[in-house]
Structures are given as C-alpha cells and as structure tokens.
C-alpha cells in the first residue's frame, strides 16, 4: 500500500465497535482499522502508535500461538497522510450508526492498523470476481464454570450467555430472549450445532452477521420480523446453494436454503487441517460441570419429550472452536475466584506503583508474557506473582470469549483442485472456504472490577426471574387444583 497515494474515494465504511472503526478498500482485500476516542480525550501520536503496536504484538505472540497461525491475522501499523484521514472521516460520517457517534475517529495521529479483509477468502491479495459469502459469528463462552470458588449454585447449571439474555431484555437492549446457547454450538453434536445456528439466524442480536461481496446483508434488524428477514436472506443465498434455480419459491424454498447454510457452516466449524500446527496450550482441566445448559431450549425440548440428552460428541482437536474453547478455559477460577487475586495485585501496585511496568500489565506482549500463561496450576501460594498470573490468564480467556469467527465461502470452479484450498460440499454445489478470527484485543486490566459487578447483577437478576417463573407455575397449578365446587344436597 502506497501511503503517499491514498484516495479516500477508494475506501468505504465497513463497520465499527466501541473502540475502533474499520474501512475497506474497494478493489484490494485489505481494511484499515482506526482507533476511536471520546471528543474530550485525545491520545498523542506516540501513544496511539504504541496502542496499535501492542494489539499487533498480542495477536502475533499470544493468540497466534494459542489458536494457530492459519486463523490469526496480525496486520501491521501504518502511518497515513493526515489529509487523507480527515477526508475519509468526512466521507464515511453519514454512514455511521447514530449510536456509535459518541466517539470520533482518530484523525490526529495518522496511524491505523492495516489488516486483510476477513470478509473475503484469505488466499488472494486482490478481490476475486466470483461472489463471496461471509458469515461472522461471535460464539461467546462455551462452558459452564467449574471452579469451586463459584458461590451461586445457578452458575453451575446455566451458562453466562443465557443468564445475561434476561438482564439485556429487561434493560431494553434486545426485544426478546435468544434461543441460542453457546454450549450447543461448542458441543460438537451436529444436531445441537444446527439448533444453535438456526437460533442465531432467528435472533442475530450482535452475535451473527452475513456479508455478500463485503456488503452486510443480514445482521441485527430488531424492528423487522424474523420471517421477513429469512425470506430476504434466502433470496440472497439461493444462487449460492441452488445455482440451477430448480427450487420452488415460498416458505419451503426459504427453509431449504437456510438448512443448507446451517449445514455448510457446521461442516466448516468442525473442519481442521492436519497441516495446521496445534496451539501450544496444554489441554486444561476436563469440564467438571454439565455439558448442557439448563436454560437451553434444545435441552428443555428433549426433556419435555421424555428423551435422553444427546451424546456430547466433542469437538475435533484441529478445529477452531476447540482451540478457542481451550483458551477460554484459561479462566480457571471464574471472576468470583479471580477478583480477590486482582485486589492483591492492586494493593501491591498502590504500595509500589513503579512496579507496574515490570509486572507487564500493559505489555510488552512478548514471548515471556506468553510463557507465563501456560502455567495452569491453581494452588495459591499467596504471592503477587501467582495472583498476576491468574489475572493475565483471565484477561486472555475473556478475549477468547468475545472473539468473532469469520467464515468466507466462494462457489468452487469445476476445475478447482482440492489441494489448492479447503473445500466444503453442500447438496448442489461446493465451496472454497477460509476461516479466520478477529476481535482479539486483550481485555483491559482495569475492566475486572466491572466484570465482577456485572457478574453479580446477571446472576441476581436471573435468579429472581427464575424464582418468579417457578412461583407463577406453582400458582397456576394450585389454582387448577382448587378449581372444584362442593355441592350439598338436602336429604
């Protein structure tokens, strides 16, 4: 990329989160990621550069080691002409969601992160002319806490995602509770995975997006009915999955197309090449808790039908879901067991603030930082070193719990050789595919108190909701049993 010849008209708005904004190049398979700041808070150019470089270092030296080099794309920090950045900012401003405009794109430093466009196949530098479908999934945490530090019994039965849904709906963030449960997706059982993916498609929230040739065609559209969304989505997908167009239109067609999409995504998620080097994380402790969340509608439907729970098939060790789950399980103590250790580190830093750099809390994220994460012992020797190790493991685990998986699919040419790149079949066609991970910024050390408070709120609200529901059920049963009249006749 020639920074001296940058033209803002060659770039288009791609999306943004709370901390960064992304633009994509029209022809080349690259994106630029800019940091965002509140209007009253600006960083110096050097601070911005260091922030972006630490993101690259963490991806390269930690997450790539854990997840495998084929899945993690680190990118590089680039310096851009300030005029280009300012013109680009003006160009994309009308496309930004109003809810995200509380922060401004960094136009002062000129630094950005240049990355591959993960909505495209990761085998070509330039955009292909063939259509590309990309599914972005944010799977969230795939296990129920197994730590003995957990004080709320409910946390040993119901996963964090399912509990959090109730609080989010109560707060008005979402209109209805999603049927998606991460434990179903991480189960490795195809039937449960199909149910999980269909649930995401029904209630995408911010956990699923679908792009066609880099353009968002399906995501969080809360105001529209799922039926209307599915019909429109099927219209976009039909040429991919039924190229001969021999399928009738209507609900049957929509269901068939969605079913094909779900099957293909499941196959890709379970795939893993033997050539990929497995991450070096030793397998953590076996899941001691339940492998089915009590709140999952899939499990409930089986119980109502009197069926035994489906076999937990387990994930193939080479697949990305397995690797992601292993990193998530660096959270060995749960936030309840972790928070006292965080306070131990905080007390030490209050007494010796100059030690913060030596403790590598803010980096550098190098080989030494990575090596300390591999110690999975949980026996507390009372030291600051032990506490810090668990804090850093927790931060990395939280990063894996919040990452996104990008699956890019492109219809195969008839002469495509299987050994050129991975191929996944569907009923009527074949797809070349690539799988990548994004959103791999290390979670902030300072966010731990917030996580501790939020955890308490989530469990407390869910417990109250569950008790209220049980009381309502019992009340209904009591009324039903009361519904009789005793009549006395004169003799």
mmCIF file with all atom_site columns, N, CA, C and O in Angstrom, residues 376-404:
data_model
loop_
_atom_site.group_PDB
_atom_site.id
_atom_site.type_symbol
_atom_site.label_atom_id
_atom_site.label_alt_id
_atom_site.label_comp_id
_atom_site.label_asym_id
_atom_site.label_entity_id
_atom_site.label_seq_id
_atom_site.pdbx_PDB_ins_code
_atom_site.Cartn_x
_atom_site.Cartn_y
_atom_site.Cartn_z
_atom_site.occupancy
_atom_site.B_iso_or_equiv
_atom_site.pdbx_formal_charge
_atom_site.auth_seq_id
_atom_site.auth_comp_id
_atom_site.auth_asym_id
_atom_site.auth_atom_id
_atom_site.pdbx_PDB_model_num
ATOM 1   N N  . UNK A 1 376 ? -0.944  -23.740 34.395 1.00 0.00 ? 376 UNK A N  1
ATOM 2   C CA . UNK A 1 376 ? -2.363  -23.888 34.730 1.00 0.00 ? 376 UNK A CA 1
ATOM 3   C C  . UNK A 1 376 ? -2.598  -24.305 36.176 1.00 0.00 ? 376 UNK A C  1
ATOM 4   O O  . UNK A 1 376 ? -3.700  -24.713 36.533 1.00 0.00 ? 376 UNK A O  1
ATOM 5   N N  . UNK A 1 377 ? -1.586  -24.196 37.016 1.00 0.00 ? 377 UNK A N  1
ATOM 6   C CA . UNK A 1 377 ? -1.759  -24.572 38.427 1.00 0.00 ? 377 UNK A CA 1
ATOM 7   C C  . UNK A 1 377 ? -2.711  -23.594 39.112 1.00 0.00 ? 377 UNK A C  1
ATOM 8   O O  . UNK A 1 377 ? -2.757  -22.414 38.774 1.00 0.00 ? 377 UNK A O  1
ATOM 9   N N  . UNK A 1 378 ? -3.479  -24.105 40.088 1.00 0.00 ? 378 UNK A N  1
ATOM 10  C CA . UNK A 1 378 ? -4.440  -23.260 40.811 1.00 0.00 ? 378 UNK A CA 1
ATOM 11  C C  . UNK A 1 378 ? -4.156  -23.213 42.308 1.00 0.00 ? 378 UNK A C  1
ATOM 12  O O  . UNK A 1 378 ? -4.972  -22.708 43.079 1.00 0.00 ? 378 UNK A O  1
ATOM 13  N N  . UNK A 1 379 ? -3.011  -23.742 42.714 1.00 0.00 ? 379 UNK A N  1
ATOM 14  C CA . UNK A 1 379 ? -2.663  -23.736 44.137 1.00 0.00 ? 379 UNK A CA 1
ATOM 15  C C  . UNK A 1 379 ? -2.047  -22.393 44.493 1.00 0.00 ? 379 UNK A C  1
ATOM 16  O O  . UNK A 1 379 ? -0.953  -22.049 44.049 1.00 0.00 ? 379 UNK A O  1
ATOM 17  N N  . UNK A 1 380 ? -2.760  -21.616 45.293 1.00 0.00 ? 380 UNK A N  1
ATOM 18  C CA . UNK A 1 380 ? -2.351  -20.249 45.628 1.00 0.00 ? 380 UNK A CA 1
ATOM 19  C C  . UNK A 1 380 ? -1.271  -20.263 46.707 1.00 0.00 ? 380 UNK A C  1
ATOM 20  O O  . UNK A 1 380 ? -1.483  -20.753 47.815 1.00 0.00 ? 380 UNK A O  1
ATOM 21  N N  . UNK A 1 381 ? -0.108  -19.711 46.356 1.00 0.00 ? 381 UNK A N  1
ATOM 22  C CA . UNK A 1 381 ? 0.979   -19.640 47.343 1.00 0.00 ? 381 UNK A CA 1
ATOM 23  C C  . UNK A 1 381 ? 1.014   -18.285 48.048 1.00 0.00 ? 381 UNK A C  1
ATOM 24  O O  . UNK A 1 381 ? 1.949   -17.980 48.793 1.00 0.00 ? 381 UNK A O  1
ATOM 25  N N  . UNK A 1 382 ? -0.004  -17.463 47.786 1.00 0.00 ? 382 UNK A N  1
ATOM 26  C CA . UNK A 1 382 ? -0.097  -16.180 48.481 1.00 0.00 ? 382 UNK A CA 1
ATOM 27  C C  . UNK A 1 382 ? 0.727   -15.062 47.883 1.00 0.00 ? 382 UNK A C  1
ATOM 28  O O  . UNK A 1 382 ? 0.741   -13.947 48.415 1.00 0.00 ? 382 UNK A O  1
ATOM 29  N N  . UNK A 1 383 ? 1.421   -15.312 46.782 1.00 0.00 ? 383 UNK A N  1
ATOM 30  C CA . UNK A 1 383 ? 2.308   -14.300 46.215 1.00 0.00 ? 383 UNK A CA 1
ATOM 31  C C  . UNK A 1 383 ? 1.586   -13.419 45.206 1.00 0.00 ? 383 UNK A C  1
ATOM 32  O O  . UNK A 1 383 ? 0.541   -13.776 44.659 1.00 0.00 ? 383 UNK A O  1
ATOM 33  N N  . UNK A 1 384 ? 2.188   -12.265 44.931 1.00 0.00 ? 384 UNK A N  1
ATOM 34  C CA . UNK A 1 384 ? 1.687   -11.368 43.886 1.00 0.00 ? 384 UNK A CA 1
ATOM 35  C C  . UNK A 1 384 ? 1.902   -12.019 42.517 1.00 0.00 ? 384 UNK A C  1
ATOM 36  O O  . UNK A 1 384 ? 1.072   -11.876 41.617 1.00 0.00 ? 384 UNK A O  1
ATOM 37  N N  . UNK A 1 385 ? 2.992   -12.761 42.372 1.00 0.00 ? 385 UNK A N  1
ATOM 38  C CA . UNK A 1 385 ? 3.296   -13.410 41.092 1.00 0.00 ? 385 UNK A CA 1
ATOM 39  C C  . UNK A 1 385 ? 2.177   -14.383 40.698 1.00 0.00 ? 385 UNK A C  1
ATOM 40  O O  . UNK A 1 385 ? 1.738   -14.411 39.539 1.00 0.00 ? 385 UNK A O  1
ATOM 41  N N  . UNK A 1 386 ? 1.697   -15.184 41.665 1.00 0.00 ? 386 UNK A N  1
ATOM 42  C CA . UNK A 1 386 ? 0.602   -16.117 41.380 1.00 0.00 ? 386 UNK A CA 1
ATOM 43  C C  . UNK A 1 386 ? -0.662  -15.349 41.000 1.00 0.00 ? 386 UNK A C  1
ATOM 44  O O  . UNK A 1 386 ? -1.338  -15.671 40.025 1.00 0.00 ? 386 UNK A O  1
ATOM 45  N N  . UNK A 1 387 ? -0.986  -14.319 41.795 1.00 0.00 ? 387 UNK A N  1
ATOM 46  C CA . UNK A 1 387 ? -2.195  -13.535 41.545 1.00 0.00 ? 387 UNK A CA 1
ATOM 47  C C  . UNK A 1 387 ? -2.151  -12.904 40.160 1.00 0.00 ? 387 UNK A C  1
ATOM 48  O O  . UNK A 1 387 ? -3.133  -12.957 39.409 1.00 0.00 ? 387 UNK A O  1
ATOM 49  N N  . UNK A 1 388 ? -1.012  -12.334 39.795 1.00 0.00 ? 388 UNK A N  1
ATOM 50  C CA . UNK A 1 388 ? -0.888  -11.672 38.494 1.00 0.00 ? 388 UNK A CA 1
ATOM 51  C C  . UNK A 1 388 ? -1.029  -12.672 37.348 1.00 0.00 ? 388 UNK A C  1
ATOM 52  O O  . UNK A 1 388 ? -1.661  -12.382 36.330 1.00 0.00 ? 388 UNK A O  1
ATOM 53  N N  . UNK A 1 389 ? -0.444  -13.864 37.534 1.00 0.00 ? 389 UNK A N  1
ATOM 54  C CA . UNK A 1 389 ? -0.536  -14.900 36.501 1.00 0.00 ? 389 UNK A CA 1
ATOM 55  C C  . UNK A 1 389 ? -1.995  -15.245 36.215 1.00 0.00 ? 389 UNK A C  1
ATOM 56  O O  . UNK A 1 389 ? -2.420  -15.363 35.068 1.00 0.00 ? 389 UNK A O  1
ATOM 57  N N  . UNK A 1 390 ? -2.784  -15.408 37.269 1.00 0.00 ? 390 UNK A N  1
ATOM 58  C CA . UNK A 1 390 ? -4.202  -15.750 37.101 1.00 0.00 ? 390 UNK A CA 1
ATOM 59  C C  . UNK A 1 390 ? -4.984  -14.581 36.490 1.00 0.00 ? 390 UNK A C  1
ATOM 60  O O  . UNK A 1 390 ? -5.895  -14.788 35.694 1.00 0.00 ? 390 UNK A O  1
ATOM 61  N N  . UNK A 1 391 ? -4.616  -13.356 36.867 1.00 0.00 ? 391 UNK A N  1
ATOM 62  C CA . UNK A 1 391 ? -5.263  -12.171 36.290 1.00 0.00 ? 391 UNK A CA 1
ATOM 63  C C  . UNK A 1 391 ? -5.007  -12.106 34.780 1.00 0.00 ? 391 UNK A C  1
ATOM 64  O O  . UNK A 1 391 ? -5.921  -11.861 33.990 1.00 0.00 ? 391 UNK A O  1
ATOM 65  N N  . UNK A 1 392 ? -3.751  -12.350 34.391 1.00 0.00 ? 392 UNK A N  1
ATOM 66  C CA . UNK A 1 392 ? -3.419  -12.288 32.959 1.00 0.00 ? 392 UNK A CA 1
ATOM 67  C C  . UNK A 1 392 ? -4.104  -13.425 32.195 1.00 0.00 ? 392 UNK A C  1
ATOM 68  O O  . UNK A 1 392 ? -4.571  -13.230 31.065 1.00 0.00 ? 392 UNK A O  1
ATOM 69  N N  . UNK A 1 393 ? -4.166  -14.610 32.788 1.00 0.00 ? 393 UNK A N  1
ATOM 70  C CA . UNK A 1 393 ? -4.875  -15.721 32.144 1.00 0.00 ? 393 UNK A CA 1
ATOM 71  C C  . UNK A 1 393 ? -6.350  -15.387 31.965 1.00 0.00 ? 393 UNK A C  1
ATOM 72  O O  . UNK A 1 393 ? -6.947  -15.678 30.931 1.00 0.00 ? 393 UNK A O  1
ATOM 73  N N  . UNK A 1 394 ? -6.931  -14.755 32.983 1.00 0.00 ? 394 UNK A N  1
ATOM 74  C CA . UNK A 1 394 ? -8.341  -14.371 32.904 1.00 0.00 ? 394 UNK A CA 1
ATOM 75  C C  . UNK A 1 394 ? -8.565  -13.378 31.757 1.00 0.00 ? 394 UNK A C  1
ATOM 76  O O  . UNK A 1 394 ? -9.534  -13.492 31.004 1.00 0.00 ? 394 UNK A O  1
ATOM 77  N N  . UNK A 1 395 ? -7.674  -12.403 31.616 1.00 0.00 ? 395 UNK A N  1
ATOM 78  C CA . UNK A 1 395 ? -7.811  -11.402 30.538 1.00 0.00 ? 395 UNK A CA 1
ATOM 79  C C  . UNK A 1 395 ? -7.755  -12.062 29.161 1.00 0.00 ? 395 UNK A C  1
ATOM 80  O O  . UNK A 1 395 ? -8.527  -11.721 28.263 1.00 0.00 ? 395 UNK A O  1
ATOM 81  N N  . UNK A 1 396 ? -6.852  -13.018 29.005 1.00 0.00 ? 396 UNK A N  1
ATOM 82  C CA . UNK A 1 396 ? -6.737  -13.727 27.724 1.00 0.00 ? 396 UNK A CA 1
ATOM 83  C C  . UNK A 1 396 ? -7.984  -14.580 27.481 1.00 0.00 ? 396 UNK A C  1
ATOM 84  O O  . UNK A 1 396 ? -8.515  -14.635 26.365 1.00 0.00 ? 396 UNK A O  1
ATOM 85  N N  . UNK A 1 397 ? -8.471  -15.240 28.544 1.00 0.00 ? 397 UNK A N  1
ATOM 86  C CA . UNK A 1 397 ? -9.683  -16.050 28.421 1.00 0.00 ? 397 UNK A CA 1
ATOM 87  C C  . UNK A 1 397 ? -10.871 -15.195 28.003 1.00 0.00 ? 397 UNK A C  1
ATOM 88  O O  . UNK A 1 397 ? -11.676 -15.586 27.140 1.00 0.00 ? 397 UNK A O  1
ATOM 89  N N  . UNK A 1 398 ? -10.999 -14.013 28.604 1.00 0.00 ? 398 UNK A N  1
ATOM 90  C CA . UNK A 1 398 ? -12.097 -13.104 28.260 1.00 0.00 ? 398 UNK A CA 1
ATOM 91  C C  . UNK A 1 398 ? -11.996 -12.637 26.813 1.00 0.00 ? 398 UNK A C  1
ATOM 92  O O  . UNK A 1 398 ? -13.006 -12.437 26.132 1.00 0.00 ? 398 UNK A O  1
ATOM 93  N N  . UNK A 1 399 ? -10.781 -12.489 26.329 1.00 0.00 ? 399 UNK A N  1
ATOM 94  C CA . UNK A 1 399 ? -10.578 -12.128 24.914 1.00 0.00 ? 399 UNK A CA 1
ATOM 95  C C  . UNK A 1 399 ? -11.125 -13.229 24.017 1.00 0.00 ? 399 UNK A C  1
ATOM 96  O O  . UNK A 1 399 ? -11.838 -12.967 23.041 1.00 0.00 ? 399 UNK A O  1
ATOM 97  N N  . UNK A 1 400 ? -10.825 -14.487 24.369 1.00 0.00 ? 400 UNK A N  1
ATOM 98  C CA . UNK A 1 400 ? -11.321 -15.616 23.569 1.00 0.00 ? 400 UNK A CA 1
ATOM 99  C C  . UNK A 1 400 ? -12.840 -15.763 23.679 1.00 0.00 ? 400 UNK A C  1
ATOM 100 O O  . UNK A 1 400 ? -13.492 -16.233 22.748 1.00 0.00 ? 400 UNK A O  1
ATOM 101 N N  . UNK A 1 401 ? -13.402 -15.360 24.818 1.00 0.00 ? 401 UNK A N  1
ATOM 102 C CA . UNK A 1 401 ? -14.858 -15.448 24.990 1.00 0.00 ? 401 UNK A CA 1
ATOM 103 C C  . UNK A 1 401 ? -15.600 -14.410 24.157 1.00 0.00 ? 401 UNK A C  1
ATOM 104 O O  . UNK A 1 401 ? -16.802 -14.534 23.941 1.00 0.00 ? 401 UNK A O  1
ATOM 105 N N  . UNK A 1 402 ? -14.890 -13.377 23.715 1.00 0.00 ? 402 UNK A N  1
ATOM 106 C CA . UNK A 1 402 ? -15.554 -12.285 22.999 1.00 0.00 ? 402 UNK A CA 1
ATOM 107 C C  . UNK A 1 402 ? -15.084 -12.145 21.555 1.00 0.00 ? 402 UNK A C  1
ATOM 108 O O  . UNK A 1 402 ? -15.410 -11.171 20.890 1.00 0.00 ? 402 UNK A O  1
ATOM 109 N N  . UNK A 1 403 ? -14.308 -13.116 21.070 1.00 0.00 ? 403 UNK A N  1
ATOM 110 C CA . UNK A 1 403 ? -13.794 -13.014 19.702 1.00 0.00 ? 403 UNK A CA 1
ATOM 111 C C  . UNK A 1 403 ? -14.882 -13.366 18.686 1.00 0.00 ? 403 UNK A C  1
ATOM 112 O O  . UNK A 1 403 ? -15.944 -13.881 19.042 1.00 0.00 ? 403 UNK A O  1
ATOM 113 N N  . UNK A 1 404 ? -14.616 -13.073 17.425 1.00 0.00 ? 404 UNK A N  1
ATOM 114 C CA . UNK A 1 404 ? -15.541 -13.412 16.335 1.00 0.00 ? 404 UNK A CA 1
ATOM 115 C C  . UNK A 1 404 ? -14.846 -14.346 15.356 1.00 0.00 ? 404 UNK A C  1
ATOM 116 O O  . UNK A 1 404 ? -13.647 -14.214 15.101 1.00 0.00 ? 404 UNK A O  1
#
